[in-house]
Short mmCIF file of C-alpha atoms in Angstrom, two decimals:
data_model
loop_
_atom_site.label_atom_id
_atom_site.label_comp_id
_atom_site.label_asym_id
_atom_site.label_seq_id
_atom_site.Cartn_x
_atom_site.Cartn_y
_atom_site.Cartn_z
CA MET A 1 74.90 181.51 152.93
CA LYS A 2 74.62 183.39 149.91
CA LYS A 3 78.33 184.41 150.01
CA SER A 4 79.30 180.72 150.77
CA LEU A 5 77.52 179.67 147.75
CA LEU A 6 79.21 182.34 145.52
CA ARG A 7 82.45 181.60 146.70
CA ILE A 8 82.27 177.77 146.18
CA VAL A 9 81.11 178.75 142.59
CA ALA A 10 83.89 181.03 141.79
CA ILE A 11 86.51 178.25 142.89
CA PHE A 12 84.81 175.57 140.73
CA VAL A 13 85.04 178.11 137.91
CA ALA A 14 88.78 178.76 138.51
CA ILE A 15 89.58 175.23 138.68
CA ALA A 16 87.50 174.53 135.59
CA PHE A 17 89.57 177.60 133.85
CA VAL A 18 92.65 176.28 134.73
CA ILE A 19 92.11 172.76 133.89
CA GLY A 20 90.79 173.76 130.13
CA ILE A 21 93.71 175.95 129.87
CA GLY A 22 95.92 172.92 130.61
CA PHE A 23 93.98 170.98 128.11
CA ALA A 24 94.49 173.69 125.50
CA VAL A 25 98.09 174.31 126.31
CA VAL A 26 99.54 170.45 126.64
CA PRO A 27 98.43 169.80 123.03
CA LYS A 28 99.78 172.62 121.42
CA TYR A 29 103.09 171.95 123.48
CA ALA A 30 103.35 168.50 122.31
CA LYS A 31 102.76 169.38 118.78
CA ALA A 32 105.47 172.30 118.91
CA LYS A 33 107.94 169.76 120.48
CA SER A 34 107.16 166.81 118.00
CA SER A 35 107.06 169.24 114.95
CA LYS A 36 110.86 170.51 115.53
CA GLN A 37 113.13 169.19 113.01
CA ILE A 38 116.09 167.62 114.19
CA LYS A 39 119.21 169.21 113.46
CA ILE A 40 122.45 167.08 112.97
CA GLY A 41 126.04 168.67 112.44
CA LEU A 42 128.25 166.95 110.40
CA SER A 43 131.73 167.89 110.42
CA LEU A 44 133.95 166.45 107.64
CA ALA A 45 137.99 166.31 107.77
CA THR A 46 138.17 166.60 104.31
CA LEU A 47 136.35 166.17 100.95
CA GLN A 48 139.77 165.30 99.23
CA GLU A 49 138.79 161.81 98.28
CA GLU A 50 136.06 160.37 96.15
CA ARG A 51 134.63 158.53 99.10
CA TRP A 52 133.88 161.57 101.35
CA HIS A 53 131.62 162.84 98.96
CA LYS A 54 129.70 159.60 99.08
CA ASP A 55 129.79 159.45 102.78
CA ARG A 56 128.13 163.13 102.81
CA ASP A 57 125.74 162.52 100.15
CA GLU A 58 124.34 159.22 101.54
CA PHE A 59 124.33 160.37 105.17
CA VAL A 60 122.30 163.56 104.08
CA LYS A 61 120.11 161.55 102.07
CA ALA A 62 119.08 159.01 104.88
CA ALA A 63 118.99 161.78 107.47
CA LYS A 64 116.47 163.68 105.13
CA LYS A 65 114.43 160.40 104.81
CA LEU A 66 114.34 160.65 108.89
CA GLY A 67 112.99 164.36 108.66
CA ALA A 68 116.46 165.51 109.96
CA GLN A 69 118.33 168.62 108.42
CA VAL A 70 122.06 168.14 108.44
CA LEU A 71 124.29 171.00 108.77
CA VAL A 72 127.69 170.27 106.52
CA GLN A 73 130.87 171.85 107.08
CA ALA A 74 134.31 170.33 105.56
CA ALA A 75 137.65 171.73 106.82
CA ASN A 76 140.25 170.65 104.02
CA MET A 77 142.26 168.88 106.85
CA ASP A 78 142.85 172.23 108.74
CA ASP A 79 142.64 171.07 112.55
CA VAL A 80 142.15 174.76 113.43
CA LYS A 81 139.30 175.46 110.85
CA GLN A 82 137.45 172.08 111.85
CA LYS A 83 137.65 172.82 115.44
CA GLU A 84 135.91 176.22 114.56
CA GLN A 85 133.43 174.72 112.39
CA CYS A 86 132.43 172.63 115.17
CA GLU A 87 131.99 175.34 117.38
CA ASN A 88 130.00 177.10 114.89
CA LEU A 89 127.54 174.04 114.84
CA ILE A 90 127.51 173.96 118.29
CA SER A 91 126.40 177.49 118.65
CA GLN A 92 123.75 176.43 115.73
CA GLY A 93 121.92 174.40 118.51
CA VAL A 94 122.54 171.07 116.23
CA ASP A 95 120.69 168.31 118.43
CA VAL A 96 124.03 165.84 117.65
CA LEU A 97 127.46 166.51 116.58
CA VAL A 98 128.96 163.86 114.13
CA ILE A 99 132.81 164.33 113.34
CA VAL A 100 135.07 162.93 110.98
CA PRO A 101 138.43 164.22 112.84
CA ASN A 102 141.52 165.35 110.90
CA ASN A 103 143.34 165.04 113.87
CA ALA A 104 142.19 162.40 116.34
CA GLU A 105 143.75 164.01 119.48
CA VAL A 106 142.52 167.85 119.32
CA PHE A 107 138.90 167.29 120.33
CA THR A 108 138.68 167.03 123.99
CA SER A 109 137.63 170.53 124.33
CA ILE A 110 135.20 170.22 121.58
CA ILE A 111 133.24 167.43 123.11
CA ASP A 112 133.18 168.75 126.70
CA GLU A 113 131.49 171.97 124.94
CA ALA A 114 129.12 170.04 122.86
CA HIS A 115 128.25 167.75 126.29
CA LYS A 116 127.77 171.07 128.13
CA ALA A 117 125.18 172.31 125.44
CA GLY A 118 123.55 168.61 125.81
CA ILE A 119 124.68 167.61 122.53
CA PRO A 120 125.83 163.85 122.09
CA VAL A 121 128.87 163.33 119.64
CA ILE A 122 129.40 160.57 117.09
CA SER A 123 133.03 159.78 115.75
CA TYR A 124 132.71 158.84 112.42
CA ASP A 125 134.82 156.43 110.59
CA ARG A 126 137.85 157.92 112.45
CA LEU A 127 138.12 157.51 115.93
CA ILE A 128 138.62 160.68 118.25
CA ARG A 129 141.12 159.62 121.04
CA ASN A 130 141.41 160.61 124.53
CA ALA A 131 137.79 162.02 124.87
CA ASN A 132 134.49 161.17 126.01
CA VAL A 133 133.06 160.11 122.71
CA ASP A 134 129.30 159.05 122.91
CA LEU A 135 129.34 156.41 119.87
CA TYR A 136 131.97 155.18 117.23
CA ILE A 137 130.81 153.92 113.92
CA SER A 138 133.39 152.59 111.50
CA PHE A 139 134.41 149.75 109.75
CA ASP A 140 136.22 147.20 111.68
CA ASN A 141 139.79 148.91 110.83
CA ILE A 142 141.98 146.36 111.94
CA LYS A 143 140.11 143.88 109.61
CA VAL A 144 140.96 146.47 106.64
CA GLY A 145 144.79 146.23 107.24
CA GLU A 146 144.63 142.43 107.56
CA LEU A 147 142.92 142.07 104.25
CA GLN A 148 145.58 144.48 102.71
CA GLY A 149 148.40 142.44 104.67
CA LYS A 150 147.16 139.14 103.65
CA TYR A 151 146.57 139.83 100.09
CA LEU A 152 149.93 141.45 99.82
CA THR A 153 151.90 138.55 101.29
CA THR A 154 149.93 136.07 99.62
CA LYS A 155 150.82 137.37 96.10
CA VAL A 156 154.16 138.35 97.23
CA PRO A 157 155.46 135.74 99.76
CA LYS A 158 159.04 136.92 99.22
CA GLY A 159 160.92 139.73 98.04
CA ASN A 160 161.42 143.48 98.79
CA TYR A 161 158.59 145.89 100.23
CA PHE A 162 157.66 149.23 100.82
CA VAL A 163 155.19 150.08 103.58
CA PHE A 164 153.26 153.10 103.50
CA ARG A 165 151.43 154.27 106.56
CA GLY A 166 148.57 156.60 106.34
CA ALA A 167 148.36 160.00 108.19
CA PRO A 168 149.89 160.04 111.47
CA THR A 169 147.40 161.89 112.75
CA ASP A 170 144.47 159.62 111.95
CA ASN A 171 143.89 156.56 114.47
CA ASN A 172 142.42 154.65 111.75
CA ALA A 173 145.88 154.58 110.12
CA THR A 174 147.53 153.16 113.03
CA LEU A 175 144.79 150.47 112.90
CA PHE A 176 145.28 149.64 109.28
CA TYR A 177 149.14 149.29 109.78
CA GLN A 178 148.57 146.97 112.83
CA GLY A 179 146.49 144.64 111.01
CA ALA A 180 148.66 144.66 108.01
CA MET A 181 151.57 143.93 109.98
CA LYS A 182 150.06 140.88 111.83
CA TYR A 183 150.86 139.08 108.04
CA ILE A 184 154.13 140.81 107.04
CA LYS A 185 156.16 140.60 110.30
CA PRO A 186 156.25 137.02 110.58
CA LEU A 187 157.69 137.02 106.84
CA VAL A 188 160.34 139.74 107.97
CA LYS A 189 161.17 137.61 110.91
CA SER A 190 161.72 134.54 108.55
CA GLY A 191 163.90 136.53 106.48
CA LYS A 192 161.55 136.08 103.49
CA VAL A 193 160.66 139.69 103.02
CA LYS A 194 162.75 142.81 103.80
CA VAL A 195 160.72 146.12 104.38
CA LEU A 196 163.21 148.59 102.51
CA PHE A 197 160.65 151.56 103.28
CA ASP A 198 158.25 152.23 106.24
CA GLN A 199 156.94 155.93 106.50
CA PRO A 200 153.50 157.70 107.02
CA VAL A 201 152.05 159.64 104.26
CA LYS A 202 151.16 163.25 105.85
CA ASP A 203 147.31 164.24 105.38
CA TRP A 204 146.91 161.09 103.11
CA LYS A 205 148.17 163.08 100.18
CA PRO A 206 148.75 161.35 96.91
CA GLU A 207 151.45 164.03 95.89
CA GLU A 208 153.29 162.97 99.04
CA ALA A 209 153.22 159.36 98.49
CA LEU A 210 154.37 160.15 95.05
CA ARG A 211 157.42 162.07 96.16
CA LEU A 212 158.16 159.42 99.44
CA CYS A 213 157.93 156.65 96.32
CA GLU A 214 160.07 158.22 94.15
CA ASN A 215 162.68 158.49 96.87
CA ALA A 216 161.97 154.84 98.18
CA LEU A 217 163.01 153.45 94.55
CA THR A 218 165.96 155.73 94.16
CA ALA A 219 167.26 154.04 97.66
CA ALA A 220 166.31 150.70 96.61
CA LYS A 221 167.52 150.85 92.98
CA ASN A 222 163.85 149.83 91.65
CA ASN A 223 164.34 146.46 93.52
CA VAL A 224 160.71 146.43 94.99
CA GLN A 225 158.30 143.57 94.62
CA GLY A 226 155.37 144.43 96.61
CA ILE A 227 153.99 147.85 98.16
CA LEU A 228 151.52 148.42 101.05
CA ALA A 229 149.33 151.30 99.97
CA PRO A 230 146.95 152.37 103.00
CA ASN A 231 144.40 153.85 100.54
CA ASP A 232 143.78 154.39 96.74
CA GLY A 233 144.64 158.00 96.69
CA THR A 234 148.12 157.19 97.96
CA ALA A 235 148.21 154.20 95.53
CA GLY A 236 147.60 156.59 92.68
CA GLY A 237 150.62 158.71 93.68
CA ILE A 238 152.66 155.37 94.34
CA ILE A 239 151.79 154.05 90.90
CA GLN A 240 152.59 157.32 89.04
CA ALA A 241 155.98 156.92 90.67
CA LEU A 242 156.06 153.30 89.40
CA LYS A 243 154.93 154.38 86.04
CA ALA A 244 157.98 156.75 85.35
CA GLN A 245 160.27 153.95 86.36
CA GLY A 246 158.32 151.43 83.86
CA LEU A 247 157.32 149.61 86.79
CA ALA A 248 153.59 150.04 87.06
CA GLY A 249 151.74 146.57 86.45
CA LYS A 250 155.13 144.60 87.89
CA VAL A 251 154.86 145.35 91.63
CA VAL A 252 151.76 144.47 93.85
CA VAL A 253 149.99 147.39 94.88
CA THR A 254 147.18 147.56 97.70
CA GLY A 255 144.46 150.06 98.29
CA GLN A 256 141.40 150.89 100.19
CA ASP A 257 138.01 152.68 99.51
CA ALA A 258 137.48 151.25 95.92
CA ASP A 259 137.55 154.77 94.25
CA LEU A 260 136.50 154.72 90.81
CA ALA A 261 140.18 155.59 89.30
CA ALA A 262 141.34 152.86 91.59
CA VAL A 263 139.13 150.12 90.28
CA LYS A 264 139.98 151.30 86.69
CA ARG A 265 143.69 150.86 87.51
CA ILE A 266 142.79 147.34 88.90
CA ILE A 267 141.53 146.41 85.56
CA GLU A 268 144.12 147.81 83.75
CA GLY A 269 146.59 145.89 86.14
CA THR A 270 148.50 148.64 87.75
CA GLN A 271 146.89 148.40 91.14
CA THR A 272 146.35 145.03 92.67
CA MET A 273 143.47 145.45 95.01
CA THR A 274 141.50 147.68 97.06
CA VAL A 275 139.11 147.41 100.12
CA PHE A 276 135.77 147.91 99.80
CA LYS A 277 133.91 149.67 102.73
CA ASP A 278 130.36 150.22 101.70
CA VAL A 279 129.76 153.70 103.33
CA ARG A 280 126.16 153.73 101.89
CA LEU A 281 125.83 151.50 104.93
CA LEU A 282 127.92 153.21 106.96
CA ALA A 283 126.16 156.68 106.50
CA LYS A 284 122.57 155.04 106.67
CA LYS A 285 123.17 153.56 109.97
CA ALA A 286 125.05 156.64 111.47
CA ALA A 287 122.15 158.89 110.40
CA GLU A 288 119.86 156.77 112.14
CA VAL A 289 121.42 156.59 115.45
CA ALA A 290 122.21 160.14 115.11
CA VAL A 291 118.56 160.65 115.08
CA GLU A 292 117.79 158.16 117.48
CA LEU A 293 120.17 159.90 119.97
CA ALA A 294 118.52 163.52 119.17
CA LYS A 295 115.16 161.89 120.17
CA GLY A 296 116.55 161.31 123.92
CA LYS A 297 117.61 157.66 123.20
CA LYS A 298 120.50 156.26 125.34
CA VAL A 299 123.63 154.51 123.54
CA SER A 300 122.71 151.50 125.29
CA GLN A 301 119.64 151.54 123.70
CA LEU A 302 120.86 151.54 120.07
CA LYS A 303 120.45 148.63 117.73
CA GLY A 304 123.84 147.31 116.25
CA VAL A 305 125.96 148.47 118.83
CA ASN A 306 128.77 145.39 118.63
CA GLY A 307 131.58 146.48 120.62
CA LYS A 308 133.73 148.66 122.41
CA VAL A 309 137.22 150.58 121.07
CA TYR A 310 139.44 152.00 123.63
CA ASN A 311 140.39 155.53 122.69
CA GLY A 312 143.08 156.26 125.46
CA LYS A 313 140.59 157.46 127.83
CA ILE A 314 137.48 155.45 127.87
CA ASN A 315 135.99 152.08 125.87
CA VAL A 316 133.77 153.78 123.45
CA PRO A 317 130.47 152.06 122.51
CA SER A 318 130.91 150.93 118.62
CA ILE A 319 129.12 150.03 115.60
CA LEU A 320 131.49 148.27 113.44
CA LEU A 321 130.94 147.20 110.00
CA THR A 322 132.62 144.56 107.72
CA PRO A 323 134.94 145.37 104.81
CA VAL A 324 135.72 143.19 101.76
CA ALA A 325 138.74 142.74 99.51
CA VAL A 326 138.21 143.58 96.00
CA ASP A 327 140.56 142.72 92.89
CA LYS A 328 139.76 142.08 89.18
CA SER A 329 138.27 138.75 90.07
CA ASN A 330 135.23 140.27 92.17
CA ILE A 331 134.74 143.57 90.82
CA ASP A 332 131.40 142.72 89.05
CA LYS A 333 130.12 140.75 91.99
CA VAL A 334 130.97 143.25 94.81
CA LEU A 335 130.87 146.52 93.21
CA ILE A 336 128.64 146.20 90.05
CA LYS A 337 125.93 144.08 91.23
CA SER A 338 125.73 146.21 94.53
CA GLY A 339 125.06 149.24 92.51
CA TRP A 340 128.36 150.76 93.81
CA PHE A 341 129.25 151.61 90.31
CA THR A 342 127.49 150.98 87.16
CA ARG A 343 129.41 148.45 84.55
CA GLU A 344 129.65 151.57 82.25
CA GLN A 345 131.34 153.39 84.77
CA VAL A 346 134.05 150.74 85.25
CA TYR A 347 134.41 149.24 81.73
CA GLY A 348 133.43 152.13 79.41
CA LYS A 349 130.43 151.93 77.14
CA LYS A 350 130.71 148.83 74.84
#
């Protein structure tokens, strides 16, 4: 009887001990999990254009406010380097990988590798093609092209055009072109407009745009009235070529990104317009959803997903923001009042 009582007491003590350990361990484990800082990998194709510096800085700032650390890599438009950098970010144990692809077609293996490690992948600004991307966040890039094309055809409803496309490795360039041609093609078909030049600009390089424009001007004997420039960097190269021929300010030139140099060209009259994509909003939203995915939320649970974009393999859930056309008439309203630039930056001290 005595042995039985001792046995029962021993069992109760053992149970109490286990329960005590359980209560001691669970809070400690929960605390460790909640205190683990989220790591986000941000792979940038380039920092060539002014805008990518803003994307990076705004993304890092927004993520930091949410308690996340961002590991940033920039590949200088080198496909091999960018893939290696992504592999390095995966090996560092990032919770989410955010990629701005230089070449939209080469990331299938990287995304597969990330998924094997349990890491979701966000395609930022430029769509990664033919891969199982978890989320795409950008502006409505067809709309960007539509704004450029509508502006150009309104200002120059007849005459000769040069059409510059963005980098052929960038899916966005295709979308910009599609949007712009919705307005240009009908005028070509009617005979009101002749497209004397239509080529992509490798790697979005201004010096390449300069070279191509010089050749196009020579072939056309300087007879051009409108130029579709896909972004502000290429517009800068194109305008340099126009200046050499005394044509700067006489030819309508589009753009995109609202770079400060482009805004100053718009004020001086050598560039006609740009498309403003407020990357502060884009970067902030991307940081928010990256943190939510890192915490285990599903893409279907994210706020702001407003469409799907086919990438050649799947319809990628997407968050698409709205771009705005900017010219001399609304620089103050759109760019200065929003805080994108100060008045002093745009107009200089008065």
